Coordinates of C-alpha atoms in Angstrom, one line a residue:
X1 CA 110.0 95.4 146.4
X2 CA 109.1 98.7 145.0
X3 CA 111.7 98.3 142.2
X4 CA 110.2 94.8 141.5
X5 CA 106.6 96.2 141.2
X6 CA 107.8 99.0 139.0
X7 CA 109.7 96.8 136.5
X8 CA 106.6 94.5 136.5
X9 CA 104.5 97.4 135.4
X10 CA 106.9 98.3 132.7
X11 CA 107.2 95.1 131.5
X12 CA 103.2 94.4 131.5
X13 CA 102.9 97.9 130.0
X14 CA 105.2 97.3 127.1
X15 CA 103.8 93.9 126.5
X16 CA 100.4 95.6 126.2
X17 CA 101.8 98.1 123.7
X18 CA 103.8 96.0 121.7
X19 CA 103.1 92.2 120.6
X20 CA 105.1 89.9 122.8
X21 CA 106.6 88.2 119.5
X22 CA 108.1 91.5 118.7
X23 CA 109.5 92.6 122.0
X24 CA 113.4 92.1 122.1
X25 CA 113.9 91.8 118.5
X26 CA 113.2 88.2 118.6
X27 CA 111.3 88.1 115.2
X28 CA 113.4 88.8 112.2
X29 CA 112.1 91.1 109.4
X30 CA 110.4 89.5 106.4
X31 CA 112.7 89.6 103.5
X32 CA 110.6 89.7 100.0
X33 CA 112.5 88.5 96.9
X34 CA 111.1 89.4 93.5
X35 CA 111.8 87.4 90.2
X36 CA 114.1 88.8 87.7
X37 CA 113.0 88.6 84.2
X38 CA 111.5 85.3 83.1
X39 CA 114.1 83.2 84.8
X40 CA 113.9 81.3 88.2
X41 CA 116.5 84.2 89.5
X42 CA 115.5 86.3 92.5
X43 CA 117.0 89.3 94.2
X44 CA 116.1 91.6 97.3
X45 CA 113.0 93.5 96.7
X46 CA 112.1 94.9 100.3
X47 CA 112.1 94.1 104.1
X48 CA 109.0 94.4 106.2
X49 CA 110.3 95.4 109.7
X50 CA 107.2 97.4 111.4
X51 CA 105.5 94.9 113.6
X52 CA 102.0 96.1 112.4
X53 CA 102.8 95.2 108.6
X54 CA 104.3 91.8 109.6
X55 CA 101.0 91.1 111.7
X56 CA 99.0 92.1 108.8
X57 CA 101.1 89.9 106.3
X58 CA 101.0 86.9 108.6
X59 CA 97.4 87.0 109.1
X60 CA 96.6 87.0 105.6
X61 CA 98.8 84.2 104.9
X62 CA 98.2 82.2 107.8
X63 CA 94.3 83.1 107.9
X64 CA 93.7 81.8 104.1
X65 CA 92.4 78.4 103.5
X66 CA 94.7 76.3 101.8
X67 CA 94.2 73.0 99.9
X68 CA 96.8 70.1 99.2
X69 CA 98.1 70.4 95.9
X70 CA 101.3 69.7 93.8
X71 CA 101.1 72.8 91.3
X72 CA 103.5 73.1 88.1
X73 CA 103.6 76.7 87.0
X74 CA 104.4 78.2 83.6
X75 CA 106.7 80.5 85.1
X76 CA 108.4 80.8 88.4
X77 CA 106.6 82.9 91.3
X78 CA 106.7 86.6 91.2
X79 CA 107.6 87.0 95.0
X80 CA 109.3 84.8 97.3
X81 CA 109.2 85.1 101.1
X82 CA 109.8 83.6 104.2
X83 CA 108.5 83.7 107.5
X84 CA 110.0 81.8 110.4
X85 CA 111.3 79.0 108.1
X86 CA 108.0 78.7 106.4
X87 CA 108.5 79.7 102.7
X88 CA 105.5 81.2 100.7
X89 CA 105.6 81.5 96.8
X90 CA 103.0 84.5 95.5
X91 CA 101.8 85.0 91.8
X92 CA 99.6 87.5 90.7
X93 CA 96.9 86.9 88.0
X94 CA 94.2 89.4 87.0
X95 CA 94.7 91.0 90.3
X96 CA 94.2 87.7 92.1
X97 CA 97.1 86.6 94.4
X98 CA 97.9 82.8 94.6
X99 CA 100.0 81.5 97.2
X100 CA 101.8 78.0 97.3
X101 CA 103.9 76.6 100.1
X102 CA 106.1 74.4 98.7
X103 CA 107.4 72.9 101.9
X104 CA 104.1 71.6 102.6
X105 CA 102.5 71.5 99.0
X106 CA 99.6 73.7 100.0
X107 CA 97.9 76.3 97.5
X108 CA 95.4 79.2 98.1
X109 CA 93.9 81.9 95.7
X110 CA 92.9 85.2 97.7
X111 CA 89.9 87.1 97.0
X112 CA 90.6 90.5 95.2
X113 CA 90.0 92.4 98.4
X114 CA 92.6 90.2 100.4
X115 CA 95.0 90.1 97.3
X116 CA 95.1 93.9 97.1
X117 CA 96.2 94.1 100.9
X118 CA 98.7 91.4 100.3
X119 CA 100.0 93.5 97.2
X120 CA 100.2 96.6 99.4
X121 CA 102.6 94.6 101.6
X122 CA 104.8 92.9 99.4
X123 CA 105.0 95.1 96.2

């Protein structure tokens, strides 16, 4: 009985310190690719592994208002990233981040402050 209580306390304590989704390594790191030149070719840029950074990135991408749009750009996105099978394309224009979700055809343009926060995470 005591061992069960100790284990339960340890598990609950760990859940309070670490978000539940990151315990046991159940969430893959977020891999970011960057465009090479002007072509539609990408290479590995960086990987986000810290839970705090992953949460911040997810809050930005999931917390923004998207609108339905099929968009054709003059050039491919600067960054591509996948978060749990959700793909995001990111462009930067005059300091503003523009995000497009190609699978669902959703688009959003972030405000300057949020664009800066996103840039700190992915650039």
